[in-house]
mmCIF file with all atom_site columns, C-alpha atoms in Angstrom:
data_model
loop_
_atom_site.group_PDB
_atom_site.id
_atom_site.type_symbol
_atom_site.label_atom_id
_atom_site.label_alt_id
_atom_site.label_comp_id
_atom_site.label_asym_id
_atom_site.label_entity_id
_atom_site.label_seq_id
_atom_site.pdbx_PDB_ins_code
_atom_site.Cartn_x
_atom_site.Cartn_y
_atom_site.Cartn_z
_atom_site.occupancy
_atom_site.B_iso_or_equiv
_atom_site.pdbx_formal_charge
_atom_site.auth_seq_id
_atom_site.auth_comp_id
_atom_site.auth_asym_id
_atom_site.auth_atom_id
_atom_site.pdbx_PDB_model_num
ATOM 1   C CA . UNK Y 1 1   ? -190.639 -179.591 89.165  1.00 94.00 ? 93  UNK Y CA 1
ATOM 2   C CA . UNK Y 1 2   ? -190.899 -179.321 92.951  1.00 95.00 ? 94  UNK Y CA 1
ATOM 3   C CA . UNK Y 1 3   ? -193.984 -179.034 95.150  1.00 96.00 ? 95  UNK Y CA 1
ATOM 4   C CA . UNK Y 1 4   ? -193.924 -175.221 95.241  1.00 97.00 ? 96  UNK Y CA 1
ATOM 5   C CA . UNK Y 1 5   ? -193.742 -175.038 91.433  1.00 97.00 ? 97  UNK Y CA 1
ATOM 6   C CA . UNK Y 1 6   ? -196.505 -177.615 91.129  1.00 97.00 ? 98  UNK Y CA 1
ATOM 7   C CA . UNK Y 1 7   ? -198.691 -175.739 93.609  1.00 98.00 ? 99  UNK Y CA 1
ATOM 8   C CA . UNK Y 1 8   ? -198.188 -172.464 91.717  1.00 98.00 ? 100 UNK Y CA 1
ATOM 9   C CA . UNK Y 1 9   ? -199.186 -174.166 88.452  1.00 97.00 ? 101 UNK Y CA 1
ATOM 10  C CA . UNK Y 1 10  ? -202.170 -175.828 90.100  1.00 98.00 ? 102 UNK Y CA 1
ATOM 11  C CA . UNK Y 1 11  ? -203.333 -172.500 91.510  1.00 98.00 ? 103 UNK Y CA 1
ATOM 12  C CA . UNK Y 1 12  ? -203.007 -170.937 88.033  1.00 97.00 ? 104 UNK Y CA 1
ATOM 13  C CA . UNK Y 1 13  ? -205.083 -173.744 86.532  1.00 97.00 ? 105 UNK Y CA 1
ATOM 14  C CA . UNK Y 1 14  ? -207.673 -173.610 89.312  1.00 97.00 ? 106 UNK Y CA 1
ATOM 15  C CA . UNK Y 1 15  ? -208.008 -169.826 88.933  1.00 97.00 ? 107 UNK Y CA 1
ATOM 16  C CA . UNK Y 1 16  ? -208.944 -170.323 85.263  1.00 97.00 ? 108 UNK Y CA 1
ATOM 17  C CA . UNK Y 1 17  ? -211.473 -172.975 86.261  1.00 97.00 ? 109 UNK Y CA 1
ATOM 18  C CA . UNK Y 1 18  ? -213.037 -170.744 88.921  1.00 98.00 ? 110 UNK Y CA 1
ATOM 19  C CA . UNK Y 1 19  ? -213.185 -167.869 86.418  1.00 98.00 ? 111 UNK Y CA 1
ATOM 20  C CA . UNK Y 1 20  ? -215.097 -170.168 84.063  1.00 97.00 ? 112 UNK Y CA 1
ATOM 21  C CA . UNK Y 1 21  ? -217.938 -170.846 86.494  1.00 98.00 ? 113 UNK Y CA 1
ATOM 22  C CA . UNK Y 1 22  ? -221.110 -169.008 85.476  1.00 97.00 ? 114 UNK Y CA 1
ATOM 23  C CA . UNK Y 1 23  ? -223.514 -167.947 88.220  1.00 97.00 ? 115 UNK Y CA 1
ATOM 24  C CA . UNK Y 1 24  ? -226.183 -170.298 86.862  1.00 98.00 ? 116 UNK Y CA 1
ATOM 25  C CA . UNK Y 1 25  ? -223.763 -173.260 87.221  1.00 98.00 ? 117 UNK Y CA 1
ATOM 26  C CA . UNK Y 1 26  ? -223.334 -172.951 90.992  1.00 98.00 ? 118 UNK Y CA 1
ATOM 27  C CA . UNK Y 1 27  ? -226.153 -175.431 91.660  1.00 98.00 ? 119 UNK Y CA 1
ATOM 28  C CA . UNK Y 1 28  ? -224.868 -178.114 89.279  1.00 98.00 ? 120 UNK Y CA 1
ATOM 29  C CA . UNK Y 1 29  ? -223.972 -181.551 90.615  1.00 97.00 ? 121 UNK Y CA 1
ATOM 30  C CA . UNK Y 1 30  ? -220.268 -182.447 90.844  1.00 96.00 ? 122 UNK Y CA 1
ATOM 31  C CA . UNK Y 1 31  ? -218.357 -185.732 90.933  1.00 93.00 ? 123 UNK Y CA 1
ATOM 32  C CA . UNK Y 1 32  ? -218.265 -185.156 94.726  1.00 89.00 ? 124 UNK Y CA 1
ATOM 33  C CA . UNK Y 1 33  ? -221.756 -186.522 95.304  1.00 83.00 ? 125 UNK Y CA 1
ATOM 34  C CA . UNK Y 1 34  ? -222.379 -184.569 98.483  1.00 87.00 ? 126 UNK Y CA 1
ATOM 35  C CA . UNK Y 1 35  ? -221.593 -181.144 96.974  1.00 94.00 ? 127 UNK Y CA 1
ATOM 36  C CA . UNK Y 1 36  ? -222.874 -178.983 94.173  1.00 97.00 ? 128 UNK Y CA 1
ATOM 37  C CA . UNK Y 1 37  ? -220.484 -176.541 92.467  1.00 98.00 ? 129 UNK Y CA 1
ATOM 38  C CA . UNK Y 1 38  ? -221.084 -173.776 95.041  1.00 98.00 ? 130 UNK Y CA 1
ATOM 39  C CA . UNK Y 1 39  ? -220.383 -176.059 98.011  1.00 97.00 ? 131 UNK Y CA 1
ATOM 40  C CA . UNK Y 1 40  ? -217.391 -177.720 96.376  1.00 97.00 ? 132 UNK Y CA 1
ATOM 41  C CA . UNK Y 1 41  ? -215.897 -174.328 95.525  1.00 98.00 ? 133 UNK Y CA 1
ATOM 42  C CA . UNK Y 1 42  ? -216.546 -173.141 99.086  1.00 97.00 ? 134 UNK Y CA 1
ATOM 43  C CA . UNK Y 1 43  ? -214.736 -176.232 100.388 1.00 96.00 ? 135 UNK Y CA 1
ATOM 44  C CA . UNK Y 1 44  ? -211.845 -175.933 97.917  1.00 96.00 ? 136 UNK Y CA 1
ATOM 45  C CA . UNK Y 1 45  ? -211.338 -172.259 98.684  1.00 97.00 ? 137 UNK Y CA 1
ATOM 46  C CA . UNK Y 1 46  ? -211.641 -172.876 102.430 1.00 97.00 ? 138 UNK Y CA 1
ATOM 47  C CA . UNK Y 1 47  ? -208.933 -175.537 102.185 1.00 96.00 ? 139 UNK Y CA 1
ATOM 48  C CA . UNK Y 1 48  ? -206.650 -173.106 100.329 1.00 97.00 ? 140 UNK Y CA 1
ATOM 49  C CA . UNK Y 1 49  ? -207.255 -170.491 103.062 1.00 97.00 ? 141 UNK Y CA 1
ATOM 50  C CA . UNK Y 1 50  ? -206.528 -172.983 105.855 1.00 95.00 ? 142 UNK Y CA 1
ATOM 51  C CA . UNK Y 1 51  ? -203.375 -174.170 104.129 1.00 96.00 ? 143 UNK Y CA 1
ATOM 52  C CA . UNK Y 1 52  ? -202.095 -170.596 104.006 1.00 97.00 ? 144 UNK Y CA 1
ATOM 53  C CA . UNK Y 1 53  ? -203.149 -170.031 107.601 1.00 97.00 ? 145 UNK Y CA 1
ATOM 54  C CA . UNK Y 1 54  ? -201.405 -173.209 108.720 1.00 96.00 ? 146 UNK Y CA 1
ATOM 55  C CA . UNK Y 1 55  ? -198.235 -172.417 106.782 1.00 97.00 ? 147 UNK Y CA 1
ATOM 56  C CA . UNK Y 1 56  ? -198.246 -168.931 108.385 1.00 96.00 ? 148 UNK Y CA 1
ATOM 57  C CA . UNK Y 1 57  ? -199.040 -170.273 111.883 1.00 94.00 ? 149 UNK Y CA 1
ATOM 58  C CA . UNK Y 1 58  ? -202.266 -168.263 111.862 1.00 95.00 ? 150 UNK Y CA 1
ATOM 59  C CA . UNK Y 1 59  ? -205.604 -169.341 113.291 1.00 95.00 ? 151 UNK Y CA 1
ATOM 60  C CA . UNK Y 1 60  ? -207.315 -172.011 111.227 1.00 95.00 ? 152 UNK Y CA 1
ATOM 61  C CA . UNK Y 1 61  ? -210.881 -171.719 109.960 1.00 93.00 ? 153 UNK Y CA 1
ATOM 62  C CA . UNK Y 1 62  ? -213.270 -173.728 112.137 1.00 92.00 ? 154 UNK Y CA 1
ATOM 63  C CA . UNK Y 1 63  ? -214.993 -175.240 109.063 1.00 93.00 ? 155 UNK Y CA 1
ATOM 64  C CA . UNK Y 1 64  ? -213.464 -175.155 105.577 1.00 91.00 ? 156 UNK Y CA 1
ATOM 65  C CA . UNK Y 1 65  ? -216.741 -176.361 104.077 1.00 90.00 ? 157 UNK Y CA 1
ATOM 66  C CA . UNK Y 1 66  ? -218.612 -173.138 104.805 1.00 92.00 ? 158 UNK Y CA 1
ATOM 67  C CA . UNK Y 1 67  ? -216.151 -170.585 103.444 1.00 94.00 ? 159 UNK Y CA 1
ATOM 68  C CA . UNK Y 1 68  ? -218.112 -167.560 102.199 1.00 96.00 ? 160 UNK Y CA 1
ATOM 69  C CA . UNK Y 1 69  ? -217.812 -166.930 98.478  1.00 97.00 ? 161 UNK Y CA 1
ATOM 70  C CA . UNK Y 1 70  ? -217.853 -163.397 97.099  1.00 96.00 ? 162 UNK Y CA 1
ATOM 71  C CA . UNK Y 1 71  ? -219.336 -162.266 93.800  1.00 94.00 ? 163 UNK Y CA 1
ATOM 72  C CA . UNK Y 1 72  ? -215.950 -162.191 92.065  1.00 96.00 ? 164 UNK Y CA 1
ATOM 73  C CA . UNK Y 1 73  ? -215.001 -165.750 92.909  1.00 97.00 ? 165 UNK Y CA 1
ATOM 74  C CA . UNK Y 1 74  ? -212.015 -165.868 90.541  1.00 97.00 ? 166 UNK Y CA 1
ATOM 75  C CA . UNK Y 1 75  ? -210.414 -162.771 92.082  1.00 98.00 ? 167 UNK Y CA 1
ATOM 76  C CA . UNK Y 1 76  ? -211.160 -164.157 95.544  1.00 98.00 ? 168 UNK Y CA 1
ATOM 77  C CA . UNK Y 1 77  ? -209.572 -167.514 94.693  1.00 98.00 ? 169 UNK Y CA 1
ATOM 78  C CA . UNK Y 1 78  ? -206.535 -165.851 93.091  1.00 98.00 ? 170 UNK Y CA 1
ATOM 79  C CA . UNK Y 1 79  ? -205.968 -163.643 96.152  1.00 98.00 ? 171 UNK Y CA 1
ATOM 80  C CA . UNK Y 1 80  ? -206.200 -166.599 98.552  1.00 98.00 ? 172 UNK Y CA 1
ATOM 81  C CA . UNK Y 1 81  ? -204.015 -168.775 96.322  1.00 98.00 ? 173 UNK Y CA 1
ATOM 82  C CA . UNK Y 1 82  ? -201.362 -166.047 96.110  1.00 98.00 ? 174 UNK Y CA 1
ATOM 83  C CA . UNK Y 1 83  ? -201.435 -165.586 99.883  1.00 98.00 ? 175 UNK Y CA 1
ATOM 84  C CA . UNK Y 1 84  ? -201.156 -169.323 100.459 1.00 98.00 ? 176 UNK Y CA 1
ATOM 85  C CA . UNK Y 1 85  ? -198.319 -169.782 97.963  1.00 98.00 ? 177 UNK Y CA 1
ATOM 86  C CA . UNK Y 1 86  ? -196.438 -166.891 99.591  1.00 98.00 ? 178 UNK Y CA 1
ATOM 87  C CA . UNK Y 1 87  ? -196.977 -168.509 103.010 1.00 98.00 ? 179 UNK Y CA 1
ATOM 88  C CA . UNK Y 1 88  ? -195.555 -171.853 101.833 1.00 98.00 ? 180 UNK Y CA 1
ATOM 89  C CA . UNK Y 1 89  ? -192.651 -170.113 100.095 1.00 97.00 ? 181 UNK Y CA 1
ATOM 90  C CA . UNK Y 1 90  ? -191.794 -168.047 103.182 1.00 97.00 ? 182 UNK Y CA 1
ATOM 91  C CA . UNK Y 1 91  ? -192.230 -170.950 105.577 1.00 96.00 ? 183 UNK Y CA 1
ATOM 92  C CA . UNK Y 1 92  ? -190.367 -173.541 103.536 1.00 94.00 ? 184 UNK Y CA 1
ATOM 93  C CA . UNK Y 1 93  ? -191.014 -177.245 103.601 1.00 94.00 ? 185 UNK Y CA 1
ATOM 94  C CA . UNK Y 1 94  ? -188.873 -178.257 106.574 1.00 95.00 ? 186 UNK Y CA 1
ATOM 95  C CA . UNK Y 1 95  ? -190.345 -179.124 109.936 1.00 95.00 ? 187 UNK Y CA 1
ATOM 96  C CA . UNK Y 1 96  ? -193.967 -179.564 110.896 1.00 96.00 ? 188 UNK Y CA 1
ATOM 97  C CA . UNK Y 1 97  ? -197.120 -177.631 110.145 1.00 95.00 ? 189 UNK Y CA 1
ATOM 98  C CA . UNK Y 1 98  ? -200.718 -177.845 111.366 1.00 94.00 ? 190 UNK Y CA 1
ATOM 99  C CA . UNK Y 1 99  ? -203.211 -177.384 108.551 1.00 92.00 ? 191 UNK Y CA 1
ATOM 100 C CA . UNK Y 1 100 ? -206.154 -178.725 110.517 1.00 88.00 ? 192 UNK Y CA 1
ATOM 101 C CA . UNK Y 1 101 ? -205.378 -182.399 111.107 1.00 84.00 ? 193 UNK Y CA 1
ATOM 102 C CA . UNK Y 1 102 ? -202.725 -181.884 113.765 1.00 89.00 ? 194 UNK Y CA 1
ATOM 103 C CA . UNK Y 1 103 ? -198.974 -181.541 113.304 1.00 94.00 ? 195 UNK Y CA 1
ATOM 104 C CA . UNK Y 1 104 ? -197.547 -183.182 110.196 1.00 94.00 ? 196 UNK Y CA 1
ATOM 105 C CA . UNK Y 1 105 ? -194.463 -182.749 108.040 1.00 96.00 ? 197 UNK Y CA 1
ATOM 106 C CA . UNK Y 1 106 ? -194.716 -179.551 106.003 1.00 96.00 ? 198 UNK Y CA 1
ATOM 107 C CA . UNK Y 1 107 ? -194.029 -181.546 102.824 1.00 95.00 ? 199 UNK Y CA 1
ATOM 108 C CA . UNK Y 1 108 ? -197.138 -183.629 103.532 1.00 94.00 ? 200 UNK Y CA 1
ATOM 109 C CA . UNK Y 1 109 ? -199.166 -180.480 104.196 1.00 95.00 ? 201 UNK Y CA 1
ATOM 110 C CA . UNK Y 1 110 ? -198.254 -178.840 100.909 1.00 97.00 ? 202 UNK Y CA 1
ATOM 111 C CA . UNK Y 1 111 ? -198.870 -182.173 99.181  1.00 94.00 ? 203 UNK Y CA 1
ATOM 112 C CA . UNK Y 1 112 ? -202.405 -182.220 100.562 1.00 92.00 ? 204 UNK Y CA 1
ATOM 113 C CA . UNK Y 1 113 ? -202.864 -178.629 99.384  1.00 96.00 ? 205 UNK Y CA 1
ATOM 114 C CA . UNK Y 1 114 ? -201.655 -179.580 95.910  1.00 95.00 ? 206 UNK Y CA 1
ATOM 115 C CA . UNK Y 1 115 ? -203.735 -182.749 95.652  1.00 93.00 ? 207 UNK Y CA 1
ATOM 116 C CA . UNK Y 1 116 ? -206.921 -181.161 97.001  1.00 93.00 ? 208 UNK Y CA 1
ATOM 117 C CA . UNK Y 1 117 ? -206.728 -178.176 94.645  1.00 96.00 ? 209 UNK Y CA 1
ATOM 118 C CA . UNK Y 1 118 ? -205.841 -180.243 91.565  1.00 96.00 ? 210 UNK Y CA 1
ATOM 119 C CA . UNK Y 1 119 ? -208.578 -182.787 92.284  1.00 93.00 ? 211 UNK Y CA 1
ATOM 120 C CA . UNK Y 1 120 ? -211.326 -180.281 92.947  1.00 95.00 ? 212 UNK Y CA 1
ATOM 121 C CA . UNK Y 1 121 ? -210.404 -178.155 89.949  1.00 96.00 ? 213 UNK Y CA 1
ATOM 122 C CA . UNK Y 1 122 ? -210.970 -181.325 87.894  1.00 96.00 ? 214 UNK Y CA 1
ATOM 123 C CA . UNK Y 1 123 ? -214.302 -181.916 89.665  1.00 95.00 ? 215 UNK Y CA 1
ATOM 124 C CA . UNK Y 1 124 ? -215.472 -178.356 89.016  1.00 97.00 ? 216 UNK Y CA 1
ATOM 125 C CA . UNK Y 1 125 ? -214.256 -178.474 85.411  1.00 97.00 ? 217 UNK Y CA 1
ATOM 126 C CA . UNK Y 1 126 ? -216.205 -181.677 84.848  1.00 96.00 ? 218 UNK Y CA 1
ATOM 127 C CA . UNK Y 1 127 ? -219.339 -180.275 86.464  1.00 97.00 ? 219 UNK Y CA 1
ATOM 128 C CA . UNK Y 1 128 ? -219.265 -177.022 84.495  1.00 98.00 ? 220 UNK Y CA 1
ATOM 129 C CA . UNK Y 1 129 ? -218.200 -178.421 81.124  1.00 96.00 ? 221 UNK Y CA 1
ATOM 130 C CA . UNK Y 1 130 ? -214.769 -176.831 81.100  1.00 96.00 ? 222 UNK Y CA 1
ATOM 131 C CA . UNK Y 1 131 ? -211.527 -178.390 79.880  1.00 86.00 ? 223 UNK Y CA 1
ATOM 132 C CA . UNK Y 1 132 ? -210.479 -180.845 82.547  1.00 84.00 ? 224 UNK Y CA 1
ATOM 133 C CA . UNK Y 1 133 ? -206.890 -181.404 81.487  1.00 91.00 ? 225 UNK Y CA 1
ATOM 134 C CA . UNK Y 1 134 ? -204.040 -180.217 83.652  1.00 94.00 ? 226 UNK Y CA 1
ATOM 135 C CA . UNK Y 1 135 ? -200.735 -179.744 81.854  1.00 94.00 ? 227 UNK Y CA 1
ATOM 136 C CA . UNK Y 1 136 ? -199.328 -183.263 81.385  1.00 96.00 ? 228 UNK Y CA 1
ATOM 137 C CA . UNK Y 1 137 ? -196.181 -182.679 83.451  1.00 96.00 ? 229 UNK Y CA 1
ATOM 138 C CA . UNK Y 1 138 ? -198.256 -181.252 86.316  1.00 97.00 ? 230 UNK Y CA 1
ATOM 139 C CA . UNK Y 1 139 ? -200.785 -184.102 86.227  1.00 97.00 ? 231 UNK Y CA 1
ATOM 140 C CA . UNK Y 1 140 ? -197.928 -186.632 86.183  1.00 97.00 ? 232 UNK Y CA 1
ATOM 141 C CA . UNK Y 1 141 ? -196.325 -184.921 89.195  1.00 97.00 ? 233 UNK Y CA 1
ATOM 142 C CA . UNK Y 1 142 ? -199.603 -184.833 91.153  1.00 96.00 ? 234 UNK Y CA 1
ATOM 143 C CA . UNK Y 1 143 ? -200.360 -188.462 90.258  1.00 95.00 ? 235 UNK Y CA 1
ATOM 144 C CA . UNK Y 1 144 ? -196.954 -189.568 91.583  1.00 96.00 ? 236 UNK Y CA 1
ATOM 145 C CA . UNK Y 1 145 ? -197.611 -187.587 94.754  1.00 94.00 ? 237 UNK Y CA 1
ATOM 146 C CA . UNK Y 1 146 ? -201.073 -189.136 95.126  1.00 92.00 ? 238 UNK Y CA 1
ATOM 147 C CA . UNK Y 1 147 ? -199.739 -192.647 94.616  1.00 91.00 ? 239 UNK Y CA 1
ATOM 148 C CA . UNK Y 1 148 ? -197.264 -191.947 97.414  1.00 89.00 ? 240 UNK Y CA 1
ATOM 149 C CA . UNK Y 1 149 ? -199.842 -191.279 100.093 1.00 84.00 ? 241 UNK Y CA 1
ATOM 150 C CA . UNK Y 1 150 ? -203.402 -192.124 99.041  1.00 81.00 ? 242 UNK Y CA 1
ATOM 151 C CA . UNK Y 1 151 ? -203.720 -195.562 100.586 1.00 78.00 ? 243 UNK Y CA 1
ATOM 152 C CA . UNK Y 1 152 ? -206.961 -197.509 101.065 1.00 76.00 ? 244 UNK Y CA 1
ATOM 153 C CA . UNK Y 1 153 ? -207.144 -196.140 104.615 1.00 74.00 ? 245 UNK Y CA 1
ATOM 154 C CA . UNK Y 1 154 ? -206.722 -192.552 103.360 1.00 76.00 ? 246 UNK Y CA 1
ATOM 155 C CA . UNK Y 1 155 ? -209.315 -193.182 100.629 1.00 76.00 ? 247 UNK Y CA 1
ATOM 156 C CA . UNK Y 1 156 ? -212.043 -193.999 103.117 1.00 70.00 ? 248 UNK Y CA 1
ATOM 157 C CA . UNK Y 1 157 ? -211.086 -191.133 105.448 1.00 69.00 ? 249 UNK Y CA 1
ATOM 158 C CA . UNK Y 1 158 ? -210.709 -188.511 102.701 1.00 70.00 ? 250 UNK Y CA 1
ATOM 159 C CA . UNK Y 1 159 ? -213.719 -189.574 100.641 1.00 70.00 ? 251 UNK Y CA 1
ATOM 160 C CA . UNK Y 1 160 ? -211.843 -190.967 97.631  1.00 78.00 ? 252 UNK Y CA 1
ATOM 161 C CA . UNK Y 1 161 ? -213.644 -193.816 95.899  1.00 81.00 ? 253 UNK Y CA 1
ATOM 162 C CA . UNK Y 1 162 ? -211.672 -196.875 94.784  1.00 82.00 ? 254 UNK Y CA 1
ATOM 163 C CA . UNK Y 1 163 ? -209.447 -196.436 91.748  1.00 85.00 ? 255 UNK Y CA 1
ATOM 164 C CA . UNK Y 1 164 ? -211.278 -196.615 88.415  1.00 91.00 ? 256 UNK Y CA 1
ATOM 165 C CA . UNK Y 1 165 ? -209.591 -198.547 85.605  1.00 94.00 ? 257 UNK Y CA 1
ATOM 166 C CA . UNK Y 1 166 ? -208.533 -196.520 82.554  1.00 95.00 ? 258 UNK Y CA 1
ATOM 167 C CA . UNK Y 1 167 ? -206.654 -197.518 79.410  1.00 95.00 ? 259 UNK Y CA 1
ATOM 168 C CA . UNK Y 1 168 ? -202.857 -197.319 79.593  1.00 91.00 ? 260 UNK Y CA 1
ATOM 169 C CA . UNK Y 1 169 ? -202.905 -194.569 76.958  1.00 95.00 ? 261 UNK Y CA 1
ATOM 170 C CA . UNK Y 1 170 ? -205.219 -192.352 79.044  1.00 96.00 ? 262 UNK Y CA 1
ATOM 171 C CA . UNK Y 1 171 ? -203.917 -188.830 79.607  1.00 97.00 ? 263 UNK Y CA 1
ATOM 172 C CA . UNK Y 1 172 ? -202.048 -188.111 82.841  1.00 97.00 ? 264 UNK Y CA 1
ATOM 173 C CA . UNK Y 1 173 ? -205.065 -186.073 84.033  1.00 96.00 ? 265 UNK Y CA 1
ATOM 174 C CA . UNK Y 1 174 ? -207.440 -188.968 83.316  1.00 96.00 ? 266 UNK Y CA 1
ATOM 175 C CA . UNK Y 1 175 ? -205.072 -191.329 85.152  1.00 96.00 ? 267 UNK Y CA 1
ATOM 176 C CA . UNK Y 1 176 ? -205.016 -188.946 88.136  1.00 95.00 ? 268 UNK Y CA 1
ATOM 177 C CA . UNK Y 1 177 ? -208.802 -188.615 88.201  1.00 94.00 ? 269 UNK Y CA 1
ATOM 178 C CA . UNK Y 1 178 ? -209.212 -192.383 87.917  1.00 93.00 ? 270 UNK Y CA 1
ATOM 179 C CA . UNK Y 1 179 ? -206.670 -193.074 90.666  1.00 91.00 ? 271 UNK Y CA 1
ATOM 180 C CA . UNK Y 1 180 ? -208.702 -190.805 92.940  1.00 90.00 ? 272 UNK Y CA 1
ATOM 181 C CA . UNK Y 1 181 ? -211.930 -192.647 92.148  1.00 88.00 ? 273 UNK Y CA 1
ATOM 182 C CA . UNK Y 1 182 ? -213.305 -190.291 89.517  1.00 90.00 ? 274 UNK Y CA 1
ATOM 183 C CA . UNK Y 1 183 ? -214.652 -191.490 86.181  1.00 91.00 ? 275 UNK Y CA 1
ATOM 184 C CA . UNK Y 1 184 ? -212.800 -189.564 83.454  1.00 91.00 ? 276 UNK Y CA 1
#
C-alpha cells in the first residue's frame, strides 16, 4: 500500500462515517473536546478541501474550521475527497506543497491529509456510535505513518494528547487511536 492508496481507502471509510451521521447527532460531543460533531466535521472537511487546494496550487481556505456544511454532507464529503485525491494523483508526491503551514515535502502533506482524515473519522464514529474500525491493513499503515512524525512537539502543536496505553492484542485501529491520545 502507498500513501495514495491509503488516502483513497481512508476517504472511502470517512464517506461511510459521514453518511452515518444523523441530523440530531450534529451537537454530540466528540473525543476532540473543543468540537461537537458538526464542528469536527466542518474542520475535517475543510482540511480535505485545503489539501486538495494545496496539491492543486489553488488558493487555500482562510479558516478550515468554519467550512460550511451542506444538507447532504456525505455527498459533499465524497465530492471534496474525490477532488482532493485527484489533485494528489495529478500532482504526485515529489517536491514541495503548501497546504496551509508553509512549504513542506508533498509526502508530508499527503501524510497529514491521511492522518487527519483517519483520526477524525474515528472521532466522529466514536461520537455517533458507528463502527470505529478501519480495515486492519489501513490502520497499520496509518499508525506507522503517525509514529514516523507525531513527536511530543507535534502532539502539543496539533492537539494530540499523550499516548494512551492499550493491550498488545488491541486492534490496529485501537492502537492508532491510543497513539494519538484517544481512549479506544
